[in-house]
Amino acid sequence: MTIGILAQYLNSRNDVRDLINHLNKKCRVIIFLRSADTTIAKGLNENIEIRYFQQDKNKLRNYILDKIFKLFGKLPRSKNNYFITERFKLQNSIYRGIHYTIEKAILAIAHITPKFINYQFYLSQFKTGNKKQIEDIDIFFCITQIYDDPFYGYLQSTGKKIINYVYSWDHPCKMKCFLMNDKNHYLVWSEVIKQDVVQLQGIPGSNISILGATQFIYLHQFMTQGKQRDLKQNNQYVYFAFATGTEELIKQELELLEKIIKTLSLKIPGINFQVRPYPFVRDWAVYEKLKKYSNVYLEDEYRVSSENYTVLPEEYHNKYDRINNALLFLHFGTTLAIEAAQLNVPVFLGDMAEDFKLGNLHNFIHQYQNDKYLNITAYPNVCKSIDQLCNNVINLQKFNHQYYAYNSEVKKIALPQSLDLIRDRLINIFKDSIALN
């Protein structure tokens, strides 16, 4: 069986690279990349074939199509998520000067333009492809967000079966790269994420299967090492993870976190904080102000750059070990909260941005997936004020176990599973799909 793979962010998604390397042990794997992206496949096994496709033809046409779709392309029901994501991508993009200005203007205008172009029609307008490059491919495996729309559009026209992996729990509510046809099948983390794809993207449930979360394979490795959390341990640090990557949101996260640090430090003597910056930020100097607090430890040893996104296995271990040993995990909306819940660390969502007129952060906290899966107000873990958070911390120090029920709800998003299990499940999906084709 020969699998063609179209994968976004190969240079930063360790789990995807590991999955590809493991697939290659049992199948023939061929990676498709743009001719300009010769460096992003570092970390893949040397015997994995890479085929480069050209983009020079119809370059102007494809550029114009891209801008038209950004203005008029249909969005998921959760539009707020889409625009937050696009702002993040723009601020961390390589665009500069006039190109940045054009992209920023298009994004601003897109808030008011009618949305009538579906993804299927958009893809059908591209003129690209090389039949000889894909003749020997039995099935294609594509990972959201789609790496290259023109090439993906070409695949749609070939009759090849395509399996699409919805890489993250928030992709159904912020991406517009879903297709409602029998040629495309979608794989998701869990049953609840499957329902999001159905409700937000209109994909029939029959076109969706559950694969598991590749992002949690390292968490599974950590958990199977036998380290059990001691519910009676008296750790005195709050573990906080930044959730955002845009300049205005980072500043608002910092402002609110500083208010939390000052208040808790005053009311709870001896409390400490361990803070994890958002990894994919160009300039980490923005976090330096936290170093003025004697009871704050800023994790900056794992930072990544555009040249080196690789995270070593021991860095995952260190991250989980620090979370596992914390008194609690505090955040404003991050995937890491799901992992902390799996480790049975009390997870708290700070939903008090509106009180301090931090509008952008408030909107971020109340994204679709956060409100549905994390902002469960029936539990005291959702903190509507800093005073409530203080009371929760004091209760935890008294070994109060009322906060663990919330974690059980969060765990429903996805369970940690092994890489081998996910790989073998994926191969069976490939085989079944080829047999039906």
Coordinates of C-alpha atoms in Angstrom, one line a residue:
M1 CA 0.0 0.0 0.0
T2 CA 1.4 3.4 -1.0
I3 CA 0.2 6.4 0.9
G4 CA 0.6 10.0 -0.4
I5 CA 0.8 12.6 2.4
L6 CA 0.0 16.3 2.3
A7 CA 0.8 17.6 5.7
Q8 CA 0.9 21.2 7.1
Y9 CA 3.6 22.3 9.5
L10 CA 5.8 19.3 9.2
N11 CA 8.7 21.2 10.8
S12 CA 6.8 22.0 14.0
R13 CA 4.4 19.1 14.6
N14 CA 6.5 16.4 16.2
D15 CA 3.6 14.0 16.5
V16 CA 2.8 14.2 12.8
R17 CA 6.5 13.4 11.9
D18 CA 6.5 10.5 14.3
L19 CA 3.2 9.2 12.9
I20 CA 4.6 9.4 9.3
N21 CA 7.8 7.6 10.4
H22 CA 5.8 4.8 12.1
L23 CA 3.5 4.5 9.0
N24 CA 6.6 4.1 6.9
K25 CA 7.5 1.0 8.9
K26 CA 4.4 -0.8 7.5
C27 CA 3.6 1.0 4.3
R28 CA 5.3 2.9 1.5
V29 CA 5.0 6.6 2.3
I30 CA 5.5 9.5 -0.1
I31 CA 5.5 13.1 1.1
F32 CA 4.3 15.9 -1.3
L33 CA 5.8 19.3 -0.8
R34 CA 6.0 22.6 -2.6
S35 CA 9.3 23.0 -4.4
A36 CA 10.2 25.9 -2.2
D37 CA 9.8 23.9 1.0
T38 CA 12.9 21.7 0.9
T39 CA 13.8 22.2 4.5
I40 CA 10.6 21.5 6.4
A41 CA 10.9 17.7 6.2
K42 CA 13.7 17.4 8.7
G43 CA 13.1 14.7 11.2
L44 CA 11.5 12.3 8.7
N45 CA 13.2 9.0 8.1
E46 CA 15.8 9.1 5.3
N47 CA 14.1 6.4 3.3
I48 CA 10.9 8.3 3.0
E49 CA 10.5 9.6 -0.5
I50 CA 9.7 13.3 -1.0
R51 CA 8.1 14.6 -4.3
Y52 CA 8.1 18.3 -5.0
F53 CA 5.4 19.9 -7.1
Q54 CA 5.8 23.2 -9.0
Q55 CA 3.7 26.3 -8.4
D56 CA 5.1 28.5 -11.1
K57 CA 2.3 27.9 -13.5
N58 CA -0.8 30.0 -13.1
K59 CA 0.8 31.7 -10.1
L60 CA -1.1 35.0 -10.6
R61 CA -4.4 33.2 -11.1
N62 CA -3.9 31.1 -8.0
Y63 CA -3.0 34.3 -6.0
I64 CA -6.2 36.0 -7.1
L65 CA -8.3 33.0 -6.3
D66 CA -6.8 32.9 -2.8
K67 CA -7.7 36.5 -2.1
I68 CA -11.2 36.0 -3.5
F69 CA -11.8 33.0 -1.2
K70 CA -10.5 34.9 1.8
L71 CA -13.1 37.6 1.1
F72 CA -16.1 35.5 0.1
G73 CA -15.4 31.9 1.2
K74 CA -18.0 30.3 3.4
L75 CA -17.1 30.1 7.1
P76 CA -17.9 27.6 9.8
R77 CA -20.8 28.6 12.1
S78 CA -18.3 29.7 14.7
K79 CA -17.0 32.7 12.7
N80 CA -15.2 34.3 15.7
N81 CA -12.8 31.4 15.8
Y82 CA -11.9 31.8 12.2
F83 CA -11.0 35.5 12.5
I84 CA -9.0 35.0 15.7
T85 CA -7.0 32.3 13.9
E86 CA -6.4 34.4 10.8
R87 CA -5.1 37.3 12.8
F88 CA -2.7 35.0 14.6
K89 CA -1.5 33.6 11.3
L90 CA -1.0 37.0 9.8
Q91 CA 0.9 38.4 12.7
N92 CA 3.3 35.4 12.7
S93 CA 3.6 35.3 8.9
I94 CA 6.5 36.1 6.7
Y95 CA 4.5 39.0 5.1
R96 CA 6.2 42.4 5.3
G97 CA 5.6 45.8 3.8
I98 CA 2.9 46.1 1.1
H99 CA 2.2 42.4 1.2
Y100 CA 1.4 42.6 4.9
T101 CA -0.8 45.6 4.4
I102 CA -2.8 43.9 1.6
E103 CA -3.4 40.8 3.8
K104 CA -4.4 42.9 6.7
A105 CA -6.8 44.9 4.6
I106 CA -8.4 41.7 3.1
L107 CA -8.9 40.3 6.6
A108 CA -10.5 43.5 7.8
I109 CA -12.9 43.6 4.8
A110 CA -13.7 39.9 5.1
H111 CA -15.7 40.7 8.3
I112 CA -18.4 42.4 6.2
T113 CA -18.3 40.6 2.8
P114 CA -21.0 38.1 1.9
K115 CA -19.8 34.4 2.1
F116 CA -21.2 32.5 -0.8
I117 CA -18.2 30.5 -2.3
N118 CA -17.8 27.0 -0.9
Y119 CA -14.5 25.2 -0.6
Q120 CA -15.4 22.7 -3.3
F121 CA -16.0 25.3 -6.0
Y122 CA -12.9 27.3 -4.9
L123 CA -10.7 24.2 -5.3
S124 CA -12.2 23.4 -8.7
Q125 CA -10.9 26.7 -10.1
F126 CA -7.2 25.9 -9.8
K127 CA -5.2 24.9 -12.8
T128 CA -2.4 22.6 -11.6
G129 CA -1.2 19.1 -11.2
N130 CA 1.0 16.4 -12.6
K131 CA -0.6 13.0 -13.2
K132 CA 2.6 11.1 -13.3
Q133 CA 3.4 12.3 -9.8
I134 CA 0.5 10.5 -8.2
E135 CA -0.2 7.5 -10.5
D136 CA 1.3 5.0 -8.0
I137 CA -0.5 6.4 -4.9
D138 CA -3.2 4.1 -3.5
I139 CA -4.7 6.7 -1.1
F140 CA -3.9 10.2 0.1
F141 CA -3.7 11.2 3.7
C142 CA -4.2 15.0 4.2
I143 CA -3.9 16.9 7.5
T144 CA -5.7 20.1 8.4
Q145 CA -5.1 22.9 7.7
I146 CA -4.6 21.9 4.1
Y147 CA -1.0 22.4 3.1
D148 CA -1.6 23.5 -0.4
D149 CA -5.0 24.4 -1.9
P150 CA -4.1 24.2 -5.6
F151 CA -2.5 20.7 -5.2
Y152 CA -5.3 19.6 -3.0
G153 CA -7.8 20.8 -5.6
Y154 CA -5.9 18.8 -8.2
L155 CA -6.2 15.7 -6.0
Q156 CA -10.0 16.2 -5.9
S157 CA -10.2 15.9 -9.7
T158 CA -8.2 12.7 -10.0
G159 CA -10.7 10.2 -8.4
K160 CA -8.2 9.2 -5.7
K161 CA -9.6 8.4 -2.3
I162 CA -8.6 11.0 0.3
I163 CA -8.5 10.6 4.1
N164 CA -8.4 13.9 6.0
Y165 CA -7.2 14.1 9.6
V166 CA -8.8 16.9 11.6
Y167 CA -5.6 17.6 13.5
S168 CA -7.0 19.6 16.5
W169 CA -10.2 19.9 18.6
D170 CA -10.6 23.5 17.5
H171 CA -10.2 22.9 13.7
P172 CA -13.9 22.2 13.0
C173 CA -14.8 25.6 14.4
K174 CA -12.1 27.7 12.8
M175 CA -11.2 26.1 9.4
K176 CA -13.0 26.4 6.1
C177 CA -11.3 23.5 4.3
F178 CA -14.0 20.8 4.7
L179 CA -15.7 19.0 1.7
M180 CA -19.1 17.3 1.6
N181 CA -18.5 14.5 -0.8
D182 CA -17.9 10.8 -0.6
K183 CA -14.4 11.1 -2.0
N184 CA -13.3 12.7 1.2
H185 CA -13.4 10.9 4.6
Y186 CA -12.6 12.7 7.9
L187 CA -10.8 11.4 11.0
V188 CA -11.3 13.1 14.4
W189 CA -10.2 12.9 18.0
S190 CA -13.4 11.6 19.6
E191 CA -17.1 11.3 19.3
V192 CA -17.7 14.8 20.6
I193 CA -15.4 16.3 18.0
K194 CA -17.2 14.2 15.4
Q195 CA -20.4 16.0 16.3
D196 CA -18.7 19.4 15.9
V197 CA -17.6 18.5 12.3
V198 CA -21.2 17.5 11.6
Q199 CA -22.8 20.6 13.2
L200 CA -20.3 23.3 12.2
Q201 CA -19.1 22.0 8.8
G202 CA -22.1 20.0 7.6
I203 CA -20.2 16.8 7.0
P204 CA -22.4 13.7 7.2
G205 CA -21.6 11.5 10.2
S206 CA -21.1 8.6 7.8
N207 CA -18.1 10.4 6.3
I208 CA -16.3 10.7 9.7
S209 CA -14.4 8.2 11.8
I210 CA -12.6 8.4 15.1
L211 CA -8.8 8.1 15.0
G212 CA -7.6 9.6 18.3
A213 CA -5.4 12.6 19.1
T214 CA -1.9 12.4 17.8
Q215 CA -1.0 15.4 19.9
F216 CA -1.5 13.3 23.1
I217 CA 0.9 10.4 22.2
Y218 CA 3.7 11.9 24.3
L219 CA 1.3 12.4 27.2
H220 CA 0.4 8.7 26.8
Q221 CA 4.1 7.8 27.0
F222 CA 4.4 9.9 30.2
M223 CA 1.3 8.4 31.8
T224 CA 2.4 4.8 31.1
Q225 CA 5.7 5.3 33.0
G226 CA 3.7 4.8 36.1
K227 CA 3.9 8.2 37.7
Q228 CA 0.8 8.7 39.7
R229 CA -0.2 12.1 41.1
D230 CA -0.3 12.2 44.9
L231 CA -3.6 13.9 45.6
K232 CA -2.4 14.8 49.1
Q233 CA 0.8 16.5 48.0
N234 CA 1.1 20.1 49.1
N235 CA 2.7 21.8 46.1
Q236 CA 2.7 25.5 46.4
Y237 CA 2.9 26.6 42.8
V238 CA 0.2 27.5 40.2
Y239 CA 1.1 26.3 36.7
F240 CA -0.1 28.9 34.1
A241 CA 0.1 28.3 30.4
F242 CA -0.3 31.2 27.9
A243 CA -2.9 30.4 25.3
T244 CA -2.4 33.1 22.6
G245 CA 0.1 34.0 19.9
T246 CA -0.9 37.5 18.7
E247 CA 0.6 40.7 20.1
E248 CA -2.6 42.3 21.4
L249 CA -3.8 39.1 23.0
I250 CA -0.4 38.3 24.7
K251 CA -0.4 41.8 26.2
Q252 CA -3.9 41.3 27.6
E253 CA -3.0 37.8 28.9
L254 CA 0.0 39.4 30.6
E255 CA -2.0 42.2 32.1
L256 CA -4.6 39.8 33.6
L257 CA -1.9 37.3 34.8
E258 CA -0.1 40.1 36.6
K259 CA -3.3 41.1 38.4
I260 CA -3.7 37.4 39.4
I261 CA -0.1 37.1 40.6
K262 CA -0.3 40.3 42.7
T263 CA -3.6 39.4 44.3
L264 CA -2.8 35.7 45.1
S265 CA 0.7 36.6 46.4
L266 CA -0.9 39.1 48.8
K267 CA -3.7 36.8 50.0
I268 CA -1.8 33.5 50.0
P269 CA 1.7 33.9 51.4
G270 CA 4.2 31.4 50.0
I271 CA 2.3 30.8 46.7
N272 CA 4.5 30.5 43.6
F273 CA 3.8 30.5 39.9
Q274 CA 5.3 28.5 37.0
V275 CA 4.6 30.2 33.7
R276 CA 4.8 28.6 30.3
P277 CA 4.9 31.0 27.3
Y278 CA 3.1 30.3 24.1
P279 CA 5.8 28.5 22.1
F280 CA 5.2 29.9 18.6
V281 CA 5.9 33.6 19.3
R282 CA 8.5 35.5 17.3
D283 CA 9.8 37.7 20.2
W284 CA 9.8 36.3 23.7
A285 CA 11.0 39.6 25.1
V286 CA 7.3 40.4 25.8
Y287 CA 7.4 37.9 28.7
E288 CA 10.5 39.3 30.3
K289 CA 8.4 41.5 32.7
L290 CA 7.3 38.5 34.6
K291 CA 10.9 38.0 35.8
K292 CA 10.5 40.9 38.2
Y293 CA 8.3 38.8 40.5
S294 CA 10.4 36.7 42.9
N295 CA 7.8 34.0 43.1
V296 CA 7.4 33.5 39.3
Y297 CA 9.5 31.0 37.4
L298 CA 9.3 31.6 33.6
E299 CA 9.9 28.6 31.4
D300 CA 12.1 29.7 28.6
E301 CA 14.4 26.8 28.0
Y302 CA 12.2 25.1 25.4
R303 CA 11.6 28.1 23.1
V304 CA 11.4 27.3 19.4
S305 CA 12.4 29.4 16.4
S306 CA 11.6 29.5 12.7
E307 CA 14.8 27.6 12.1
N308 CA 14.3 24.9 14.7
Y309 CA 10.8 23.8 15.8
T310 CA 11.9 20.4 17.0
V311 CA 10.9 19.5 20.6
L312 CA 13.0 16.7 22.2
P313 CA 11.2 13.9 24.0
E314 CA 12.7 14.9 27.4
E315 CA 11.2 18.4 26.9
Y316 CA 7.7 16.8 26.7
H317 CA 8.5 14.8 29.8
N318 CA 9.7 17.9 31.7
K319 CA 6.5 19.7 30.7
Y320 CA 4.2 17.0 32.0
D321 CA 6.3 16.4 35.1
R322 CA 5.9 20.1 36.0
I323 CA 2.2 20.1 35.4
N324 CA 1.8 16.8 37.3
N325 CA 3.5 18.3 40.4
A326 CA 1.6 21.6 40.4
L327 CA -1.1 22.5 42.9
L328 CA -3.4 23.5 39.9
F329 CA -3.3 24.3 36.2
L330 CA -4.6 27.8 35.3
H331 CA -5.3 29.1 31.8
F332 CA -7.4 31.3 29.5
G333 CA -8.2 28.6 26.9
T334 CA -5.5 26.2 25.7
T335 CA -5.2 22.5 24.6
L336 CA -2.8 22.0 27.4
A337 CA -5.7 22.2 29.8
I338 CA -7.0 18.9 28.3
E339 CA -3.7 17.3 29.0
A340 CA -3.6 18.6 32.6
A341 CA -7.0 17.2 33.2
Q342 CA -5.8 13.8 32.0
L343 CA -3.0 14.1 34.6
N344 CA -5.7 14.7 37.3
V345 CA -4.3 18.1 38.1
P346 CA -7.2 20.5 39.1
V347 CA -7.8 22.6 36.0
F348 CA -9.1 26.2 36.3
L349 CA -10.3 28.5 33.5
G350 CA -9.9 32.2 34.3
D351 CA -12.9 33.9 32.8
M352 CA -12.5 37.4 34.4
A353 CA -11.1 39.4 31.4
E354 CA -14.3 41.3 30.9
D355 CA -14.1 42.7 34.5
F356 CA -10.9 44.5 33.5
K357 CA -12.1 45.6 30.0
L358 CA -9.8 43.2 28.2
G359 CA -12.2 42.7 25.3
N360 CA -10.0 40.8 22.9
L361 CA -9.0 38.3 25.6
H362 CA -12.6 38.0 26.6
N363 CA -13.6 37.1 23.0
F364 CA -10.7 34.6 22.9
I365 CA -11.8 32.9 26.1
H366 CA -15.3 32.6 24.7
Q367 CA -14.5 30.9 21.5
Y368 CA -16.8 28.1 20.5
Q369 CA -14.7 25.2 21.7
N370 CA -13.7 26.9 25.0
D371 CA -17.3 27.7 25.8
K372 CA -18.5 24.2 24.9
Y373 CA -15.8 22.1 26.5
L374 CA -14.0 24.2 29.1
N375 CA -16.3 27.0 30.3
I376 CA -18.6 24.6 32.1
T377 CA -20.1 27.0 34.7
A378 CA -21.8 24.3 36.7
Y379 CA -18.3 23.6 38.2
P380 CA -16.4 26.0 40.5
N381 CA -13.3 25.4 38.3
V382 CA -14.6 28.2 36.0
C383 CA -13.4 31.3 37.9
K384 CA -15.4 34.4 37.2
S385 CA -13.2 36.6 39.4
I386 CA -9.8 36.7 41.0
D387 CA -11.4 36.4 44.4
Q388 CA -13.1 33.2 43.4
L389 CA -9.7 31.9 42.1
C390 CA -8.1 32.8 45.5
N391 CA -10.8 30.8 47.4
N392 CA -10.3 27.9 45.1
V393 CA -6.5 27.9 45.7
I394 CA -7.1 28.1 49.5
N395 CA -9.5 25.1 49.3
L396 CA -7.1 23.1 47.3
Q397 CA -4.4 23.7 49.9
K398 CA -6.8 22.0 52.4
F399 CA -6.9 19.0 50.0
N400 CA -10.5 19.7 48.9
H401 CA -11.4 17.3 46.2
Q402 CA -14.5 19.0 44.8
Y403 CA -12.5 20.3 41.8
Y404 CA -11.8 16.9 40.2
A405 CA -15.3 16.3 38.8
Y406 CA -14.7 19.1 36.2
N407 CA -11.7 17.2 34.9
S408 CA -13.9 14.2 34.1
E409 CA -15.9 16.4 31.7
V410 CA -12.8 17.8 30.0
K411 CA -11.4 14.4 29.4
K412 CA -14.3 13.6 27.0
I413 CA -12.6 15.7 24.4
A414 CA -10.0 13.0 23.8
L415 CA -8.1 10.2 25.6
P416 CA -4.3 9.8 25.4
Q417 CA -3.5 6.7 23.2
S418 CA -0.2 5.2 22.0
L419 CA 1.4 6.0 18.7
D420 CA 1.3 2.4 17.7
L421 CA -2.4 2.1 18.4
I422 CA -3.2 5.2 16.3
R423 CA -0.9 4.1 13.5
D424 CA -2.5 0.6 13.3
R425 CA -6.0 2.1 13.4
L426 CA -5.1 4.5 10.6
I427 CA -3.7 1.7 8.4
N428 CA -7.0 -0.3 8.9
I429 CA -8.9 2.8 7.8
F430 CA -6.7 3.1 4.7
K431 CA -7.3 -0.6 3.9
D432 CA -11.0 -0.4 4.3
S433 CA -11.3 2.7 2.2
I434 CA -9.2 1.2 -0.6
A435 CA -11.3 -1.9 -0.6
L436 CA -14.5 0.2 -0.9
N437 CA -13.1 2.5 -3.6

